[in-house]
Tab-separated table of C-alpha atoms in Angstrom:
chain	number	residue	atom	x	y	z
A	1	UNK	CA	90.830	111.011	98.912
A	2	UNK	CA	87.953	112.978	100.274
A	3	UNK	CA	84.349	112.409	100.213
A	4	UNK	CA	81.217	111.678	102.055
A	5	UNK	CA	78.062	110.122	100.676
A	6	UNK	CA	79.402	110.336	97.323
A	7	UNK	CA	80.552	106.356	96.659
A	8	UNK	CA	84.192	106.869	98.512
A	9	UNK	CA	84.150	103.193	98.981
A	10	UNK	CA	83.028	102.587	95.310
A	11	UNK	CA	85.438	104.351	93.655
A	12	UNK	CA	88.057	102.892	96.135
A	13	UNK	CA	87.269	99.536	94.493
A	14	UNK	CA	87.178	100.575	91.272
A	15	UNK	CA	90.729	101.301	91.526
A	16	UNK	CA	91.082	98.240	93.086
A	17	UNK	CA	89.703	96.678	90.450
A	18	UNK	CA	91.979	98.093	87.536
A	19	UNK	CA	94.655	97.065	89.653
A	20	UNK	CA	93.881	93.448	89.810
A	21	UNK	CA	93.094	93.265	86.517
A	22	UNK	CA	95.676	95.194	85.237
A	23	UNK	CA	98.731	93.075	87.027
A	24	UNK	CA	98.357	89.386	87.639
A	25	UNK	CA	100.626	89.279	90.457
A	26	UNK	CA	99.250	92.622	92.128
A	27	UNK	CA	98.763	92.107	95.876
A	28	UNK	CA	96.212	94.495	97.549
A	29	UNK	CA	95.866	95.315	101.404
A	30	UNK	CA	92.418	97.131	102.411
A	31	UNK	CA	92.416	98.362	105.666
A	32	UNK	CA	88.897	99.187	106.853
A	33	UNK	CA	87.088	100.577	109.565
A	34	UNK	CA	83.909	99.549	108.721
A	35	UNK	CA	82.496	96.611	107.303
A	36	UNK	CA	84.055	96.413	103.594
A	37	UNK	CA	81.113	95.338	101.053
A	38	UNK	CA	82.977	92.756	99.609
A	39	UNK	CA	79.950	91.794	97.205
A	40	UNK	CA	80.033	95.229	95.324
A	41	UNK	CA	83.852	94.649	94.592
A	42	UNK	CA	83.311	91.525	92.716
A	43	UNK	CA	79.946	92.860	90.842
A	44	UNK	CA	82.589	95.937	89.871
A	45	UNK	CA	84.975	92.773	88.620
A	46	UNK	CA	82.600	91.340	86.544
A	47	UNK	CA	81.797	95.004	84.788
A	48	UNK	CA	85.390	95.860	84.303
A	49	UNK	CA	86.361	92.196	82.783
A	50	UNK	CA	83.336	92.911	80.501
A	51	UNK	CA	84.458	96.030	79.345
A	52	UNK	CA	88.270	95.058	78.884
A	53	UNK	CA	87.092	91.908	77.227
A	54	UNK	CA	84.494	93.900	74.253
A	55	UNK	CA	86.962	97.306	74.207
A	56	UNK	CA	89.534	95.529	72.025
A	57	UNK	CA	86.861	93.582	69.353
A	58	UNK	CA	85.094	96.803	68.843
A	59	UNK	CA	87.925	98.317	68.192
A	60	UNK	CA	89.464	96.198	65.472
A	61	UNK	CA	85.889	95.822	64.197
A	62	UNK	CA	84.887	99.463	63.818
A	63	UNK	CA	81.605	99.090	65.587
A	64	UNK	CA	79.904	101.644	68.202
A	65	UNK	CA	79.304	99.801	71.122
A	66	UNK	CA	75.811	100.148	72.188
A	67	UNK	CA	74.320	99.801	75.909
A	68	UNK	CA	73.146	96.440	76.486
A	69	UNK	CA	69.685	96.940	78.685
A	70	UNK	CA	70.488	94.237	80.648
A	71	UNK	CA	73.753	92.881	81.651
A	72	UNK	CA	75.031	89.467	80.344
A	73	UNK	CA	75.413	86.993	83.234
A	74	UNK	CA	79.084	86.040	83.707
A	75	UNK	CA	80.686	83.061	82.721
A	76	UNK	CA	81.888	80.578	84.640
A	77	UNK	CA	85.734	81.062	83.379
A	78	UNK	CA	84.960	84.780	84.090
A	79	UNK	CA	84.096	84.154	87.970
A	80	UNK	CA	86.740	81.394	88.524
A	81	UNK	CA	89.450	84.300	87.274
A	82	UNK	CA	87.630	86.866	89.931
A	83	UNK	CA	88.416	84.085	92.457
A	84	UNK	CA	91.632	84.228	91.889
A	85	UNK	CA	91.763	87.976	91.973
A	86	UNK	CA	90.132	87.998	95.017
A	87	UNK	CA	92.218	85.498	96.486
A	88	UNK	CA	95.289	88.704	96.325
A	89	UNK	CA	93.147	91.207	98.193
A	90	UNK	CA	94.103	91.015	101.820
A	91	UNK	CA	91.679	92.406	104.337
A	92	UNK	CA	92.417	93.629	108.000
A	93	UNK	CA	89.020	94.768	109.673
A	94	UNK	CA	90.490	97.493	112.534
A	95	UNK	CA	88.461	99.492	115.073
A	96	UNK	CA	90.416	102.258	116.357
A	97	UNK	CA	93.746	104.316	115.268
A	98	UNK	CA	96.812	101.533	116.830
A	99	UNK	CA	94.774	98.791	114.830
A	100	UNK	CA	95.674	100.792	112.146
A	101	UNK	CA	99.254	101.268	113.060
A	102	UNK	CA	99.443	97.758	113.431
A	103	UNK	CA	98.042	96.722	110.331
A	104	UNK	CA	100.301	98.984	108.291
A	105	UNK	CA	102.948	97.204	110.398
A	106	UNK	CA	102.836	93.557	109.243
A	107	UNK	CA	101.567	94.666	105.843
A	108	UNK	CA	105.039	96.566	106.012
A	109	UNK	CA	106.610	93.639	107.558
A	110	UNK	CA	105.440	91.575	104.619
A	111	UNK	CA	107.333	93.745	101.743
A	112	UNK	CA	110.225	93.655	103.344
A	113	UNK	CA	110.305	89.683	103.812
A	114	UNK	CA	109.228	89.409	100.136
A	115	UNK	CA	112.100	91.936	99.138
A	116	UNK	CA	114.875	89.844	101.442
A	117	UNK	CA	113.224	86.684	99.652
A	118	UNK	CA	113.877	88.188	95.686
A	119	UNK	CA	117.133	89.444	96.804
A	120	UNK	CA	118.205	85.937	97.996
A	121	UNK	CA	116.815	83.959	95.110
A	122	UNK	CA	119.043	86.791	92.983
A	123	UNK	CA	122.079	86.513	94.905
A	124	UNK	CA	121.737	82.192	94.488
A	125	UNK	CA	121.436	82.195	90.222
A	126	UNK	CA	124.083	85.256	90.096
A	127	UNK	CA	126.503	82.383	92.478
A	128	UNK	CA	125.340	79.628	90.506
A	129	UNK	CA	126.264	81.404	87.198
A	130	UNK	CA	129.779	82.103	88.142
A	131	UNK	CA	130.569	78.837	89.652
A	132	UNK	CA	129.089	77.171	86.370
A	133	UNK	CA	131.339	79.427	84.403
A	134	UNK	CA	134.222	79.073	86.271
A	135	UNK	CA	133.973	75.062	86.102
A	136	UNK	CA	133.477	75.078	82.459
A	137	UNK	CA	136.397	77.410	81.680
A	138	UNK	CA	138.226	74.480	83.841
A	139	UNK	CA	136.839	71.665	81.706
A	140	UNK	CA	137.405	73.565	78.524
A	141	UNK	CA	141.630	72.932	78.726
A	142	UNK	CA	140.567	69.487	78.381
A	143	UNK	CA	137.157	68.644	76.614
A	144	UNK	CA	135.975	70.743	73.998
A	145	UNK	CA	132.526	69.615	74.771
A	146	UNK	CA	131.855	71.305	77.930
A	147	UNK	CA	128.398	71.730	79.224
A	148	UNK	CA	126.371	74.578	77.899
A	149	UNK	CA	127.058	78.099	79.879
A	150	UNK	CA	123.384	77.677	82.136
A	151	UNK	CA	120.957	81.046	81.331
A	152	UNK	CA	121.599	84.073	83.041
A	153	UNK	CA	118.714	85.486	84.906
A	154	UNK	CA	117.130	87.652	82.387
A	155	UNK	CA	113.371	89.400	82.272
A	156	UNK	CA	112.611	87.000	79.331
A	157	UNK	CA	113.795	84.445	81.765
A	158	UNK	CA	111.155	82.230	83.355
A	159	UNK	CA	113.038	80.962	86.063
A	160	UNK	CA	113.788	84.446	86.721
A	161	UNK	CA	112.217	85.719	89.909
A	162	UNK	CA	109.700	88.182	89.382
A	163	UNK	CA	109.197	91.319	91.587
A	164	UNK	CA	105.695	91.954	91.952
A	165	UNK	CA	104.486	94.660	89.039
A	166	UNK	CA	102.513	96.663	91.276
A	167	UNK	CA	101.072	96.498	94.974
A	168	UNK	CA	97.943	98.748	96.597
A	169	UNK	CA	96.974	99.952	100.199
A	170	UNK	CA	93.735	101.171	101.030
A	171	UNK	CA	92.341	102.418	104.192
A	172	UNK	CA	88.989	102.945	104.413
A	173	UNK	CA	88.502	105.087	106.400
A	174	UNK	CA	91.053	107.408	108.514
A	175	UNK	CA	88.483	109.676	110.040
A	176	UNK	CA	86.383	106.766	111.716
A	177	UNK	CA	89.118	105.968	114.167
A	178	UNK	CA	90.566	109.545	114.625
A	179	UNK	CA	87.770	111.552	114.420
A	180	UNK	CA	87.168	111.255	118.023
A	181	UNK	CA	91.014	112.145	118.872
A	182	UNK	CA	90.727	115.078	116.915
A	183	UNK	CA	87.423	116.149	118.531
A	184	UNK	CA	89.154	115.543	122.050
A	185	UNK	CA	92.800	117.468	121.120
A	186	UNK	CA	93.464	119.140	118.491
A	187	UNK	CA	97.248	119.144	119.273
A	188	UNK	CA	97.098	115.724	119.995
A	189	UNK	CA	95.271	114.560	116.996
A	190	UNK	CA	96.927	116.368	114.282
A	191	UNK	CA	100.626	114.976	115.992
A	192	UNK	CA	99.348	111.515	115.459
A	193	UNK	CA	97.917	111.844	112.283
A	194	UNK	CA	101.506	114.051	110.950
A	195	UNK	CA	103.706	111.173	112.120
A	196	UNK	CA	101.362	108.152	110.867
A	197	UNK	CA	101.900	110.314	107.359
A	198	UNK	CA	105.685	110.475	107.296
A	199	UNK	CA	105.886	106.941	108.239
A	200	UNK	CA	102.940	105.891	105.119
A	201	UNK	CA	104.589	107.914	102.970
A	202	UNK	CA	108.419	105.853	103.609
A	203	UNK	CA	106.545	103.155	103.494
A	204	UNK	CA	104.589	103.922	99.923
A	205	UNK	CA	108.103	105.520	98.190
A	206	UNK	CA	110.251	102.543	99.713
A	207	UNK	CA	108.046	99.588	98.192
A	208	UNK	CA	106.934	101.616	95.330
A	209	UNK	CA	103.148	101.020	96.350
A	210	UNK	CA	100.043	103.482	95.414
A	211	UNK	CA	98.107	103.790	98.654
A	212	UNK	CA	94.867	105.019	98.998
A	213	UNK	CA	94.002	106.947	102.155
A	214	UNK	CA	90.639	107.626	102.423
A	215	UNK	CA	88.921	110.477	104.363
A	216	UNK	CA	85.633	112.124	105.075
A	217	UNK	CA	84.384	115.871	104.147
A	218	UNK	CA	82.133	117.667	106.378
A	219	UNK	CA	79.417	120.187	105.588
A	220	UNK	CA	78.668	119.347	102.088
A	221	UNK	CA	75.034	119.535	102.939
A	222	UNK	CA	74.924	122.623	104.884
A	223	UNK	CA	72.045	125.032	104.846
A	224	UNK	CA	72.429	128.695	104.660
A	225	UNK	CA	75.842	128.669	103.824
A	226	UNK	CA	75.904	132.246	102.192
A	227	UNK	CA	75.602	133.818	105.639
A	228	UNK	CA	77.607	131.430	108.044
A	229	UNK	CA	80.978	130.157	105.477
A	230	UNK	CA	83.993	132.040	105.856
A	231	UNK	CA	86.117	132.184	102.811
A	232	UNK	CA	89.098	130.645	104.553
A	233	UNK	CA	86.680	128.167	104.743
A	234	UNK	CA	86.423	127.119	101.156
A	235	UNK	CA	88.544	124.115	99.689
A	236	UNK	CA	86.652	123.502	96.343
A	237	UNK	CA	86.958	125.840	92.986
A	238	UNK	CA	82.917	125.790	93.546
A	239	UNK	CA	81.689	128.051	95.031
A	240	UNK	CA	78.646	125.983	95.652
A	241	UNK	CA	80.132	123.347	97.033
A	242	UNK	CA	81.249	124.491	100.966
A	243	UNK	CA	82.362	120.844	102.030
A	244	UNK	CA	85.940	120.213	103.688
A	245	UNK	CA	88.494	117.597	104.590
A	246	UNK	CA	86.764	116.099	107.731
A	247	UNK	CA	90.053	116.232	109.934
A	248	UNK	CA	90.904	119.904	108.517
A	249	UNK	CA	91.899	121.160	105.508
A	250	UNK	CA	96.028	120.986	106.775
A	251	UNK	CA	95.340	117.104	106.125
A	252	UNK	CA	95.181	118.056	102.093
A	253	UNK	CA	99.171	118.982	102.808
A	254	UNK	CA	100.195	115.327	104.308
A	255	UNK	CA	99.577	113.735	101.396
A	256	UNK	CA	100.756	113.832	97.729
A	257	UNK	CA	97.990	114.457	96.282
A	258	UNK	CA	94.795	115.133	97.691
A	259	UNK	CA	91.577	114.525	95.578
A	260	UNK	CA	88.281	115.746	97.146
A	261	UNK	CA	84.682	114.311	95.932
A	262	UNK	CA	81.308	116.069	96.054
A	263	UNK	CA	78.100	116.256	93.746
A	264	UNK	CA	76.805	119.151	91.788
A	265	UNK	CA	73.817	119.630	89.595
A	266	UNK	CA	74.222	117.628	86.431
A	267	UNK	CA	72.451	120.946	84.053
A	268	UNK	CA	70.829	124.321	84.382
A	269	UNK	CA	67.656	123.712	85.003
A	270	UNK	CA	69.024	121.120	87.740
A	271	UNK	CA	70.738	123.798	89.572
A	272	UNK	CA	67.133	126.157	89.324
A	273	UNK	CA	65.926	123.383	91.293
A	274	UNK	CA	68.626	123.123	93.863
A	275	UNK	CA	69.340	126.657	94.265
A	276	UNK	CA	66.495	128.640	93.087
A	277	UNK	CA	64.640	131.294	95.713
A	278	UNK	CA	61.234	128.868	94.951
A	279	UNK	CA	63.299	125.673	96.891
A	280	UNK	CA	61.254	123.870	94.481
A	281	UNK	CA	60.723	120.357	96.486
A	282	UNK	CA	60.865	118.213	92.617
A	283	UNK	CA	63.634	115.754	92.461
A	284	UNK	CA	66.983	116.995	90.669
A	285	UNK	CA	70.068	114.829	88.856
A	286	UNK	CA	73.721	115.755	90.309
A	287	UNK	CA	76.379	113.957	89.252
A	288	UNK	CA	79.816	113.178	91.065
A	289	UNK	CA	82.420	116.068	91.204
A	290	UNK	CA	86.272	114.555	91.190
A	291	UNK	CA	88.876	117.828	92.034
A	292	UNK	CA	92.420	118.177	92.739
A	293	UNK	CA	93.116	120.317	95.941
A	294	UNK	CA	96.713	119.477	96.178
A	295	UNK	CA	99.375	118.299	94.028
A	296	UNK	CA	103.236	118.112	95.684
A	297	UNK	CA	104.571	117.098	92.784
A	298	UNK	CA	102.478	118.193	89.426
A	299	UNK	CA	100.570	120.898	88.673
A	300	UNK	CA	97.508	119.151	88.654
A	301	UNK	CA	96.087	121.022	91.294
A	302	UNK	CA	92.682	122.481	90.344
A	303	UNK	CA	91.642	120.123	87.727
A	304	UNK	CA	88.303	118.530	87.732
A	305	UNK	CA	85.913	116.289	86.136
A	306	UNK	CA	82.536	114.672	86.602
A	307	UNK	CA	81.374	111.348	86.436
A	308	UNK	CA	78.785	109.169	87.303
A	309	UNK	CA	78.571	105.874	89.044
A	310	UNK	CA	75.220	103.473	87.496
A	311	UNK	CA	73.989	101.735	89.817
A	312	UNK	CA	77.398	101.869	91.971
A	313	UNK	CA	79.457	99.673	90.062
A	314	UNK	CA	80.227	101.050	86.306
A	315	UNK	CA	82.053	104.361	85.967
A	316	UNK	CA	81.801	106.984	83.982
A	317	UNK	CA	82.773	110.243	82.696
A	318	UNK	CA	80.337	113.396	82.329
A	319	UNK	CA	80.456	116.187	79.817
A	320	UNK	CA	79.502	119.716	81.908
């Protein structure tokens, strides 16, 4: 994920966000490089609860929702379920690149533990089941009232063990700790960064996790950029927009998919303002720019939408 002074970490919790709500046993791991603001993650709770609370009733009632002017104060069964939410986000504050290796380490070091644990806890019913069937086939030659055959571990099965539906990882972000590597040695940089990919991306297809890398772009606000940007240069299907991955555009092939974030004008007469020959000094509206540069696996790549982010916790979509 690319971006820079477009609400990166916002939209990072947003997806955070869906995915605590979304699974009640969903762990999360952030791993940030700068002070997380942990108080804009539970004001983008309380929105989302809202919204997945009044989507279903207006629904079934047929009624347009309409845009409350101000926001209805939570209740308190409302914020004692955000607790608990909050409770499964694990945070690991780093300052430099091996803080990061070694955070991805024990968070690593944790899925495999819990995967031993299941596989135990399976292993004991499946041994329990065919020493309890075994015994009653035994008893059966002699009493016809043998003991019920106990339940077999099933997914309607409470006392079956459940795997965790989903787990996150989020770093936030990688250019603040390798920036300076890169700036030092190229060579050096982009070896580190290759080899810390292969071993995220084992990590994310052997635990089935979604992880969230987040970088920075560079040169989104760049002046004259008619006369001095190569077309080698250019990442986004905008021409207007000249920003790039901040550790180099190779970085959009490490990952799966690489999503790059920017701001445009939100209308015509917004872009007069920003790119008219008058560099008219009035205020303009942009609105968040959400594009696919790479996609390993799809053919998503190209695809784009806008949205906009009120007041940095509710998201939404934008018609162009």
């Amino acid at each position: 994920m690319l971006m820079s002074e477009t609400g990166k970490t916002a939209l990072a919790f947003q997806a955070i966000a869906r995915h605590l709500i979304r699974y009640e046993d969903g762990a999360v791991a952030l791993i940030a490089t700068t002070d997380p603001p942990l108080a804009r993650l539970k004001d983008i709770l309380i929105v989302r609860l809202e919204q997945s609370r009044r989507s279903p009733a207006f629904t079934e009632s047929g009624y347009v929702h309409k845009r409350r002017a101000k926001p209805i104060p939570p209740t308190q069964d409302t914020l004692n379920k955000i607790s608990l939410m909050l409770e499964r986000v694990r945070i690991s504050r780093v300052f430099d690149f091996p803080g990061v290796i070694e955070a991805v380490s024990e968070f690593s070091a944790d899925l495999e533990e819990n995967d031993q644990a299941k596989e135990e806890t399976l292993d004991e019913n499946e041994h329990e089941r065919t020493r309890s069937i075994a015994d009653s086939e035994d008893e059966a030659m002699e009493d016809l009232s043998a003991e019920p055959e106990p339940k077999v571990p099933t997914e309607d099965n409470p006392d079956t063990p459940k795997r965790p539906s989903a787990s996150m990882l989020v770093i936030d972000n990688i250019a603040n700790v390798l920036g300076s590597t890169m700036t030092k040695s190229q060579v050096q940089g982009h070896a580190l960064l290759a080899n810390f990919m292969r071993s995220l991306h084992h990590l994310s297809s052997r635990h089935h996790i979604c992880t969230l890398l987040i970088n920075a772009a560079v040169g989104l606000r760049s002046q004259n950029t008619q006369f001095h940007r190569r077309p080698e240069d250019q990442v986004s299907i905008f021409a207007s927009i000249v920003g790039k991955p901040g550790l180099g555009k190779h970085f959009s092939y490490l990952v799966d998919t690489s999503i790059f974030l920017s701001t445009l004008p939100r209308s015509k007469d917004d872009a007069d303002v920003a790119y008219g020959d008058a560099r008219e000094s009035r205020k303009y509206e942009e609105v968040g720019v959400i594009e696919v540069l790479k996609d390993r696996y799809g053919s998503r790549e190209g695809r784009w939408s806008a949205y906009v982010m009120e007041a940095g916790l509710e998201l939404r979509g934008v018609r162009m």
